[in-house]
Coordinates of C-alpha atoms and ligand atoms in Angstrom, one line a residue:
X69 CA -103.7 38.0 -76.9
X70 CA -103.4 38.3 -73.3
X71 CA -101.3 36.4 -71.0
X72 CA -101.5 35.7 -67.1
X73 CA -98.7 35.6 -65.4
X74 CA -98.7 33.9 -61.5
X75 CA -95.7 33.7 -59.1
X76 CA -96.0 33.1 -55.4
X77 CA -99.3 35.1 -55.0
X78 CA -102.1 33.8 -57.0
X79 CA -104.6 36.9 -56.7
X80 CA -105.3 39.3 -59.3
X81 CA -102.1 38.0 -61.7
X82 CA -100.8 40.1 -64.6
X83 CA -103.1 39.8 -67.6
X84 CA -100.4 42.0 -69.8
X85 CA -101.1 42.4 -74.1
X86 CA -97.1 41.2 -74.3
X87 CA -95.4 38.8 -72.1
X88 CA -91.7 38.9 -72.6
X89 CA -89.9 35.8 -70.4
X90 CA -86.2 37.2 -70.3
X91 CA -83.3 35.2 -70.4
X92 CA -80.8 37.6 -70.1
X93 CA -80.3 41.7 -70.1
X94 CA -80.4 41.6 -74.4
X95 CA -83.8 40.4 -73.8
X96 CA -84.8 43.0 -71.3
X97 CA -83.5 45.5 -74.0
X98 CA -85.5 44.3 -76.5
X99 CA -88.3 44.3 -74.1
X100 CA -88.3 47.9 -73.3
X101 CA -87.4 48.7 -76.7
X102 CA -90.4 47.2 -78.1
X103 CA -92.5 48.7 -75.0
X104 CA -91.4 52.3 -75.5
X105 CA -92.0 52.2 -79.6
X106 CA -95.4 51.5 -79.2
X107 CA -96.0 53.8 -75.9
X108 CA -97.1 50.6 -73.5
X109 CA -97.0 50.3 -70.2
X110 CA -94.3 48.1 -68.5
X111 CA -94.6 45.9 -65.4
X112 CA -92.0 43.5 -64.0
X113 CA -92.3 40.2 -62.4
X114 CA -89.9 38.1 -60.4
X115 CA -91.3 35.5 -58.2
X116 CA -94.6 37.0 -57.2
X117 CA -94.0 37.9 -53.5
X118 CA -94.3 41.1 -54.1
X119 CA -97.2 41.3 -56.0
X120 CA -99.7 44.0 -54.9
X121 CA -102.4 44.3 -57.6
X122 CA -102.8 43.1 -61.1
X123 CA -101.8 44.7 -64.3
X124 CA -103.8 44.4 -67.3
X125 CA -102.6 45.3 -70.6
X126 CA -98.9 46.8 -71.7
X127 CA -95.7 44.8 -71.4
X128 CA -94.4 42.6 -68.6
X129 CA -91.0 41.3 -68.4
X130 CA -90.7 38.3 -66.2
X131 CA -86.9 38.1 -64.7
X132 CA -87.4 35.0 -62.9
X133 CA -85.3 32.8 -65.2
X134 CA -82.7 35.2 -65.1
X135 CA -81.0 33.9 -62.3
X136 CA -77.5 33.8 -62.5
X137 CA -74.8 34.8 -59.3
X138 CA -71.0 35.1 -59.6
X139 CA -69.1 35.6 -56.2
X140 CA -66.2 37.3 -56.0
X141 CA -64.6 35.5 -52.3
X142 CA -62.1 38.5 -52.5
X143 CA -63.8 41.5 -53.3
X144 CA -67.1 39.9 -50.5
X145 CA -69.2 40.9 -53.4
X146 CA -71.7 38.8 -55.6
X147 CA -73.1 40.0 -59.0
X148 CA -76.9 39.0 -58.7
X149 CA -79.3 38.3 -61.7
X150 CA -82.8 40.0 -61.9
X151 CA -84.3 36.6 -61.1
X152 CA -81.9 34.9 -58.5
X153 CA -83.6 33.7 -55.2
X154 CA -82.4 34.6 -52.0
X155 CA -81.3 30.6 -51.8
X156 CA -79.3 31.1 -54.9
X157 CA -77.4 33.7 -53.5
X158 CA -76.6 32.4 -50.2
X159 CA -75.8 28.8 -51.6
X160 CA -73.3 30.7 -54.1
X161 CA -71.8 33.2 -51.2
X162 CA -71.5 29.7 -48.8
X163 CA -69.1 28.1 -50.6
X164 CA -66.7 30.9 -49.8
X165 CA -67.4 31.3 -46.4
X166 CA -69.5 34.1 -47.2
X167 CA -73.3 35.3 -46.7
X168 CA -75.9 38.0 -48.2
X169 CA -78.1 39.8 -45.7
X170 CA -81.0 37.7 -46.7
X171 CA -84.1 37.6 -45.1
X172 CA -86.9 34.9 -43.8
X173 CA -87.7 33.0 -46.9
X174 CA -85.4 31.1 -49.5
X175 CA -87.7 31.7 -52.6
X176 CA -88.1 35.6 -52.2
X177 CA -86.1 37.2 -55.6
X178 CA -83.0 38.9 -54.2
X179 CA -83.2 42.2 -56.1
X180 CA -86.7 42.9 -55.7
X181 CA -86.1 42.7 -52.0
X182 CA -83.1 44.9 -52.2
X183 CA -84.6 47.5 -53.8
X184 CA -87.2 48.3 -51.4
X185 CA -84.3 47.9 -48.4
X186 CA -84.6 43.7 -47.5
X187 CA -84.7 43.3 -44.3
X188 CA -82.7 40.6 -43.4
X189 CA -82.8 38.2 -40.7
X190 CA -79.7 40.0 -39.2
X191 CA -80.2 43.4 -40.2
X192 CA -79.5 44.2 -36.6
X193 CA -76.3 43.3 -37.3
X194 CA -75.6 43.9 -41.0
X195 CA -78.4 47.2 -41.9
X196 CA -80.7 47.1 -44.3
X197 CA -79.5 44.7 -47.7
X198 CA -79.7 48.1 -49.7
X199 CA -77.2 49.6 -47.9
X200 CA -74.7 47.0 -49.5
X201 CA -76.0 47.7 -53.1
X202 CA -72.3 48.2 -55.0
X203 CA -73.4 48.7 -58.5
X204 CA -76.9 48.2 -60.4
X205 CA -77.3 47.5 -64.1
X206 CA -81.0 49.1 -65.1
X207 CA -83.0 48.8 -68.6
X208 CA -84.6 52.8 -68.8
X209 CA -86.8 53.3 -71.2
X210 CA -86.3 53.8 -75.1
X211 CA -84.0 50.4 -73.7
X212 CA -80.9 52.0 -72.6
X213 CA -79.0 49.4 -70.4
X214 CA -76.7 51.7 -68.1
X215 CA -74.5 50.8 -65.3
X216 CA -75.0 53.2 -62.1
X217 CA -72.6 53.5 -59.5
X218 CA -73.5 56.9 -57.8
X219 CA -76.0 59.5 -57.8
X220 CA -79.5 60.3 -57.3
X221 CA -80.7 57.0 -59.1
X222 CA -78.3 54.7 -57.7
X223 CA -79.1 56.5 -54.3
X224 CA -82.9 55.5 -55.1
X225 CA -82.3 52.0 -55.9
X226 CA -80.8 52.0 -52.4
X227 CA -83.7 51.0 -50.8
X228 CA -86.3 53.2 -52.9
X229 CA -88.1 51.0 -55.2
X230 CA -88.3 54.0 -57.7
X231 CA -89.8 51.8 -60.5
X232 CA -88.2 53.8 -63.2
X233 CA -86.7 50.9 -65.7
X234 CA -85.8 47.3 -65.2
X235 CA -83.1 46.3 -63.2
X236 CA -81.1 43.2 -64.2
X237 CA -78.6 42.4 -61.9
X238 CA -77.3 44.5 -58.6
X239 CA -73.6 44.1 -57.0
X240 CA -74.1 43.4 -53.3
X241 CA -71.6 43.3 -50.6
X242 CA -71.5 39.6 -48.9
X243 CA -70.7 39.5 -45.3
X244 CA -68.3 36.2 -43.7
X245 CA -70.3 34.2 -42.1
X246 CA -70.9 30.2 -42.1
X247 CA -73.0 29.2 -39.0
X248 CA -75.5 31.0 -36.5
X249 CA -77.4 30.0 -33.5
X250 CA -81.4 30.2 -34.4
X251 CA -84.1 28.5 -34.7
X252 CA -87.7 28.7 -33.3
X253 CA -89.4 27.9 -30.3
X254 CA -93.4 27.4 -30.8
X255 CA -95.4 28.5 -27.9
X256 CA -99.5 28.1 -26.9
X257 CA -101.0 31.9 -27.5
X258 CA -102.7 31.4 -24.3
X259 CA -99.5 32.0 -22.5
X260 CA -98.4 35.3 -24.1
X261 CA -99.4 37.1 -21.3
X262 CA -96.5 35.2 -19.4
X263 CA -93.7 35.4 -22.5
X264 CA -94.4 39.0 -24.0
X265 CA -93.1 40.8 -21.0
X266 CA -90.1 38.3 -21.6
X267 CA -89.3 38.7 -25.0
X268 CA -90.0 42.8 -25.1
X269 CA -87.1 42.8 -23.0
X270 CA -85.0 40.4 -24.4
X271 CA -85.6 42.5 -27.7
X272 CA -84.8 45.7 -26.2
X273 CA -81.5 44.6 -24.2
X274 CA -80.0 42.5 -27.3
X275 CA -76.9 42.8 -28.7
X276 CA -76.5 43.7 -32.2
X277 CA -75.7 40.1 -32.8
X278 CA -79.5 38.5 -31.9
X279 CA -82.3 38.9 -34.0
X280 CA -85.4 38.6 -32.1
X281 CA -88.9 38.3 -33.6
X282 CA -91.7 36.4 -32.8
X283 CA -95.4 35.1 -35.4
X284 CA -98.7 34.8 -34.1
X285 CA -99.9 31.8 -36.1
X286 CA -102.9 29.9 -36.5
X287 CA -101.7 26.1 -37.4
X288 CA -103.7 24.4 -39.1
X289 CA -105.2 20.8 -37.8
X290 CA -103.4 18.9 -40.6
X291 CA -102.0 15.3 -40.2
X292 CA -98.7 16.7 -41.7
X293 CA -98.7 19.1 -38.9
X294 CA -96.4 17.9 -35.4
X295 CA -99.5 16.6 -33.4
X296 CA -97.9 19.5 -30.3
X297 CA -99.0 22.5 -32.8
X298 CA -101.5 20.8 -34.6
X299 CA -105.1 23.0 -34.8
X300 CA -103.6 25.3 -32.3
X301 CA -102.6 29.4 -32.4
X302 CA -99.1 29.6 -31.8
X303 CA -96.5 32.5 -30.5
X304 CA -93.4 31.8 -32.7
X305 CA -90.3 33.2 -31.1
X306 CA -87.3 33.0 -33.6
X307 CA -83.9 34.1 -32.4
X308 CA -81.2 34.4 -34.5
X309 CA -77.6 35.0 -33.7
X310 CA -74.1 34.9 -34.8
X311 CA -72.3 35.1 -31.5
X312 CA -74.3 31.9 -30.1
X313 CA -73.9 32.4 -26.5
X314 CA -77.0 35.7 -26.5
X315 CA -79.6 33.3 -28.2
X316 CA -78.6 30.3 -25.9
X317 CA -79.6 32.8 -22.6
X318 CA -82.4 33.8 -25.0
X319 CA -83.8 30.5 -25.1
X320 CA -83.5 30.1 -21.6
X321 CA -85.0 33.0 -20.4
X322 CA -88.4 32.2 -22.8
X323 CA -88.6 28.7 -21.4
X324 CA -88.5 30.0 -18.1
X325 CA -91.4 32.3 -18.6
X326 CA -93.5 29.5 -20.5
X327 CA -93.7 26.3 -21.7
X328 CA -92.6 25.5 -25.3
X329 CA -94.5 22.9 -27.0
X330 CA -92.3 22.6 -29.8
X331 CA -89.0 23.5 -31.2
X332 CA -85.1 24.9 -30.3
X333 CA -82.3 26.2 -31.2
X334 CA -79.5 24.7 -33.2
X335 CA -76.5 25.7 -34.8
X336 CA -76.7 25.7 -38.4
X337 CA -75.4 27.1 -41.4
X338 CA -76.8 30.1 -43.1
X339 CA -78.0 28.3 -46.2
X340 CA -80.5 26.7 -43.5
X341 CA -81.3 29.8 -42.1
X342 CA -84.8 29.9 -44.1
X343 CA -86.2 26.9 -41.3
X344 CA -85.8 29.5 -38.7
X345 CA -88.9 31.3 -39.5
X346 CA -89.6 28.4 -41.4
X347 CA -92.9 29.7 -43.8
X348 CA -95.1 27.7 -45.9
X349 CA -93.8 27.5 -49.7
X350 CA -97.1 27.0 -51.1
X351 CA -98.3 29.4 -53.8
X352 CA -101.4 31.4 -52.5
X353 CA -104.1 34.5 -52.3
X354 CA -103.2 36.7 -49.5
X355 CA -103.2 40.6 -48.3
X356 CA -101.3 41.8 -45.9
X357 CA -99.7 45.3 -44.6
X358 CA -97.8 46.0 -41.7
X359 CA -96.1 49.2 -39.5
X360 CA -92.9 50.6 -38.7
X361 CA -93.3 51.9 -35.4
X362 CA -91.0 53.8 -32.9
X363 CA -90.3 52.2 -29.3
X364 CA -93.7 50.1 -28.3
X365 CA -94.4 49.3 -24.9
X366 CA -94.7 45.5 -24.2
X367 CA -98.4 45.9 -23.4
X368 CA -99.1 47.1 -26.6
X369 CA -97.2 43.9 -28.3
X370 CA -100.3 42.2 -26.1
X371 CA -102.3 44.0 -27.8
X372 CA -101.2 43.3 -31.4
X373 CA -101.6 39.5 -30.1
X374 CA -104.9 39.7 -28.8
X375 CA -106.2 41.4 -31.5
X376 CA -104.8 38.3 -34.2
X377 CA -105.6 35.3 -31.6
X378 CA -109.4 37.0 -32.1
X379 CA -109.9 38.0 -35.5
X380 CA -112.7 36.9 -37.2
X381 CA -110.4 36.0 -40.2
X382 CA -107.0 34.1 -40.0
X383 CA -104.7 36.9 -39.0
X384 CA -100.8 35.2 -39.4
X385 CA -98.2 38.3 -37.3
X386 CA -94.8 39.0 -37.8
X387 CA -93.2 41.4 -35.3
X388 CA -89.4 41.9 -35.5
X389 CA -87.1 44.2 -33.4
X390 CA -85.2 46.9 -35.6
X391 CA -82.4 49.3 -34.5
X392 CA -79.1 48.3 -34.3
X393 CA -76.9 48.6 -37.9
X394 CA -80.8 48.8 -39.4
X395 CA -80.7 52.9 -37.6
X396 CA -77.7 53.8 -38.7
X397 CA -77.1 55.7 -42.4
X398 CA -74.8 53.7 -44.9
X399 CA -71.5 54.7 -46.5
X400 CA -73.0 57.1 -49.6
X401 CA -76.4 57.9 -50.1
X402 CA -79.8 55.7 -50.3
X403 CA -83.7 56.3 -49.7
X404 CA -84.4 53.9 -46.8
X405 CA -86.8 55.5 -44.9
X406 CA -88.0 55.3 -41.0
X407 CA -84.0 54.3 -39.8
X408 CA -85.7 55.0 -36.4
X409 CA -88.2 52.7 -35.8
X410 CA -87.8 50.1 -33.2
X411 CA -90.3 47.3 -34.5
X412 CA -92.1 46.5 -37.3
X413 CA -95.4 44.8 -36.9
X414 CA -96.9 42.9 -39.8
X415 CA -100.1 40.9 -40.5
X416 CA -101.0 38.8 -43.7
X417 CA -104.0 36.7 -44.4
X418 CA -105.2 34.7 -46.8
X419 CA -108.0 35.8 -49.0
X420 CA -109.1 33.2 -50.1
X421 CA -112.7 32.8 -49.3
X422 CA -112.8 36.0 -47.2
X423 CA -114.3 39.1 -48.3
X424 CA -111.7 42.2 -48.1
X425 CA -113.7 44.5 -45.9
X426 CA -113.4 41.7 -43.1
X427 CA -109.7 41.4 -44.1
X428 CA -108.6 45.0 -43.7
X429 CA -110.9 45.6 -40.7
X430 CA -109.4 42.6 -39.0
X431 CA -105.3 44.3 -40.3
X432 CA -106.6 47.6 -38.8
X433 CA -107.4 45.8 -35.2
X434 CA -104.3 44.4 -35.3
X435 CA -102.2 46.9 -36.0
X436 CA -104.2 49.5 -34.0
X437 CA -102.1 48.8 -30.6
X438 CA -99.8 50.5 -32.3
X439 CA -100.7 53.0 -34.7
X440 CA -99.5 55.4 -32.2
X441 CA -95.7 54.9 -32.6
X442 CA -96.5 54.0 -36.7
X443 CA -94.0 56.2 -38.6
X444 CA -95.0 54.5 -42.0
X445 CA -94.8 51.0 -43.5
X446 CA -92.6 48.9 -45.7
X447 CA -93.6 48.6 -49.5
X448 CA -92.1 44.7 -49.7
X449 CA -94.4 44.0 -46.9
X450 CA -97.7 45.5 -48.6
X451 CA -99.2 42.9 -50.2
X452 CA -102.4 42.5 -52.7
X453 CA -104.5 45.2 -52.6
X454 CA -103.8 46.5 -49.0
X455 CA -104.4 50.1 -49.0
X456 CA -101.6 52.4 -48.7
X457 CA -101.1 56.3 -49.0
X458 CA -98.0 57.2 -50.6
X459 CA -96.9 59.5 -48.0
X460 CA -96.9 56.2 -45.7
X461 CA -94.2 54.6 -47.7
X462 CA -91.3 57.4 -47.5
X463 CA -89.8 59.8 -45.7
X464 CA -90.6 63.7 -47.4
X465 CA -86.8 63.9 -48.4
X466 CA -87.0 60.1 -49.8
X467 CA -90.0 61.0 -51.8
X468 CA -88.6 64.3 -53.1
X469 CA -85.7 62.1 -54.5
X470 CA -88.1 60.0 -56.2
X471 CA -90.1 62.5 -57.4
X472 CA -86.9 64.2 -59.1
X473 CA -85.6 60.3 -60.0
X474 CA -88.7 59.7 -61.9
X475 CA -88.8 63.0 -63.6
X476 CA -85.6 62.2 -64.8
X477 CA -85.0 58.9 -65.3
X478 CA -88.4 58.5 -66.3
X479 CA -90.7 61.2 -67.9
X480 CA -93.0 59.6 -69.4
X481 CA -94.2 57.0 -66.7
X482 CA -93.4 53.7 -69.0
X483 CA -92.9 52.1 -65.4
X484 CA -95.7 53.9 -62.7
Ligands
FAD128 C1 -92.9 34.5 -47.6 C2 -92.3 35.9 -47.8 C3 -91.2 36.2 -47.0 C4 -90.6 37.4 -47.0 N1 -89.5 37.7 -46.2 C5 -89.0 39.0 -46.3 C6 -87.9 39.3 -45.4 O1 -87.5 38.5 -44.6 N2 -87.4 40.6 -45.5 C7 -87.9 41.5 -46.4 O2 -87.4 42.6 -46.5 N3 -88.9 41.1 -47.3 C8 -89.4 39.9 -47.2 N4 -90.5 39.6 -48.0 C9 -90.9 40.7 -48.9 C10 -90.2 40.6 -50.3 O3 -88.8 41.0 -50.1 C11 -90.8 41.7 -51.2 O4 -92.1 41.4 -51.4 C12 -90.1 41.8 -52.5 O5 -90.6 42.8 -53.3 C13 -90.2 40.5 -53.3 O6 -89.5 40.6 -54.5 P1 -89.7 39.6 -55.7 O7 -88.9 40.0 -56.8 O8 -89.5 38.2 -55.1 O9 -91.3 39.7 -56.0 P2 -92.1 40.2 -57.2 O10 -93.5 40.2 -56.7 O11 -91.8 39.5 -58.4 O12 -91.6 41.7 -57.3 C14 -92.1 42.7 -56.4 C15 -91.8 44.1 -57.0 O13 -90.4 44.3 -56.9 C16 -90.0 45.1 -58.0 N5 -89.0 44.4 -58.8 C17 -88.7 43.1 -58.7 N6 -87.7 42.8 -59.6 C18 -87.4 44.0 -60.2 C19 -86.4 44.3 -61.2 N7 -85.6 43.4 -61.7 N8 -86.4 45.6 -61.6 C20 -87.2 46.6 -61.1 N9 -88.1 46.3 -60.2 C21 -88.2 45.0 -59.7 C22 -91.2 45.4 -58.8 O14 -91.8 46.6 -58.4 C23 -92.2 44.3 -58.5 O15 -93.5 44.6 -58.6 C24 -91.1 38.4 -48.0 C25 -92.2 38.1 -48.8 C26 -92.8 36.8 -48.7 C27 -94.0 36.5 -49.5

């Protein structure tokens, strides 16, 4: 019998011959066990916001109820279940003063998002979440549950995404932290001209301390919208900071430029930090892709707006500033690749009701101001069935370690 298994994307689910809902690593085991006697295929599912394209047939195991953290307030480390969200986490690491490098959104599943790097909101300040990765526990196949502390497959869970078993739990170093300065500050699209200039340099000139992004949303014209936003396209600027004082003059320096409809910052504590992007929670069908570029000029962030405030779908842009901690290597090896890039441009859409063509014509337009500096993308951030070479995803030495992880760890595919 086939099941269907949905998260937070609903397109093209999972349609698997075995569904196996684990409830804790004996499970996963069993799982793989029972996947690698009869030679099937095996997929894993956390929340869904990953989810590129559908598997049909083999074995999933869903991890999402697996979802337990322990913190250890001396050690700054938390032991992090296969299924915990990234609100779990940070509610568990906040009661000792204590904080993950999480990013945007509270319902994202903490160790998928580690293992393809997790960019948190203060990455700038913190690197990539992989680079904190202590220890992993991993299911290989035949069911082997092994704890990996160093070499080339702990190096690949580092930020690699190497797909070669089921991981259930990761040890991640927590960082002190309680409150930040952030929030957003919702401005009309019609005035980026004014605020881009503004923000590229706020961006460029920050101190490790301020995250600085900004969306390019279209709002809907719903009731439950604030009536200042409502049906219009918005530039989002978030800033983020844990020094205070650099997103204060932030702020200022963006009001000064344009007029903000909506919005401020506040100081609040980390386990609020998911209203400073603040996205929708609603389950739904979308594609989306994005770049990691090298410096960009200002002009062509106009671009990239221009291009979404046009669109002849719904084009929804996230553009963050990198650098910082995020360029610099780790202690001990990993496989993040592009360290160097400056910015990272996405776009998602939803598909619903949208044909695909116009979809990833629309992505290319938007991203096209800056396919110039591209020096690849981000696998978390490729999303449905978003074309992407492989060679786009890594760096060559990243995907030789792959290559020589998967040979290893897993020769005969059971997780491709
Ligand atoms: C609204 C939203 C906000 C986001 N914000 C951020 C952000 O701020 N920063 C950032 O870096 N990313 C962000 N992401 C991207 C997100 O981190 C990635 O898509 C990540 O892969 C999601 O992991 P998941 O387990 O929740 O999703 P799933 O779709 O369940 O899993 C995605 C993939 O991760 C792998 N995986 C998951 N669990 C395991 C496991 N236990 N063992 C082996 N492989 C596993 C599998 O390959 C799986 O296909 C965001 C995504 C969304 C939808």
């Amino acid at each position: 019998m086939t099941s269907t298994v949905t998260g937070f994307q609903t397109a093209d689910p999972h349609r698997p011959d075995v569904l196996v809902t684990a409830h804790e690593p004996a499970d996963v085991v069993a799982a793989v066990r029972t996947a690698s006697d009869r030679d099937l295929p095996v997929t894993v599912h956390a929340t869904g916001h990953g989810h590129t394209v559908g598997r049909v047939g083999g074995l999933v195991v869903a991890t999402g109820e697996m979802r337990g953290v322990a913190v250890d307030p001396t050690a700054r480390v938390a032991w992090v279940e296969a299924g915990a969200r990234s609100a779990d986490v940070v509610a568990a690491a906040a009661a000792h003063g204590l904080a993950p490098v999480s990013g945007s959104f509270p319902g994202v599943g903490v160790v998928g998002y580690t293992l393809g790097g997790g960019l948190g909101l203060l990455g700038r300040e913190f690197g990539w979440a992989s680079d904190r990765v202590r220890a992993a526990e991993i299911v290989l196949d035949g069911g082997e549950l092994r704890r990996v502390t160093d070499g080339e497959l702990f190096a690949a869970l580092r930020g690699g995404r190497p797909s070669v078993g089921v991981v259930t739990a990761l040890e991640i170093g927590l960082v002190p932290l309680r409150t930040v300065v952030g929030g957003g500050l919702f401005l009309d699209v019609a005035d980026a001209a004014a605020v881009l200039p503004v923000l590229h340099r706020l961006a460029v000139e920050a101190p490790e301390s301020l995250g600085v992004s900004f969306g390019v949303v279209p709002v809907p014209a719903l009731d439950v919208v604030p009536a200042p936003i409502r049906g219009r396209t918005v530039l989002h600027v978030r800033l983020v900071d844990t020094s205070g004082g650099a997103a204060r003059a932030a702020e200022r320096s963006v009001r000064a430029a344009a007029p903000v409809l909506l919005g401020g910052l506040r100081e609040l504590p980390w386990t609020e930090s998911g209203t400073i992007v603040g996205e929708p929670e609603v389950p739904h069908a979308y594609e989306g892709t994005n770049v990691l570029a090298g410096e960009v000029p200002a002009e062509a962030l106009g671009g990239v707006v221009e291009a979404a405030r046009t669109a002849p779908v719904g084009c929804v842009v996230d553009v963050r500033r990198l650098g910082g901690a995020l360029a610099r290597r780790p202690e001990g090896p990993d496989a993040v690749s592009f360290r160097g890039a400056g910015w990272i441009v996405r776009v998602l859409s939803s598909t619903e009701g949208c044909s695909p063509d116009d979809v990833r014509r629309a992505h290319r337009a938007v991203l096209a101001p800056v396919a110039e500096s591209a020096l690849g993308r981000m696998a978390g951030f490729v999303y449905g069935a978003s074309p992407v070479g492989p060679a786009e995803l890594h760096e060559p030495a990243v995907a030789d370690l792959l290559t020589r992880v998967r040979a290893e760890y897993d020769p005969a595919g059971r997780f491709a």
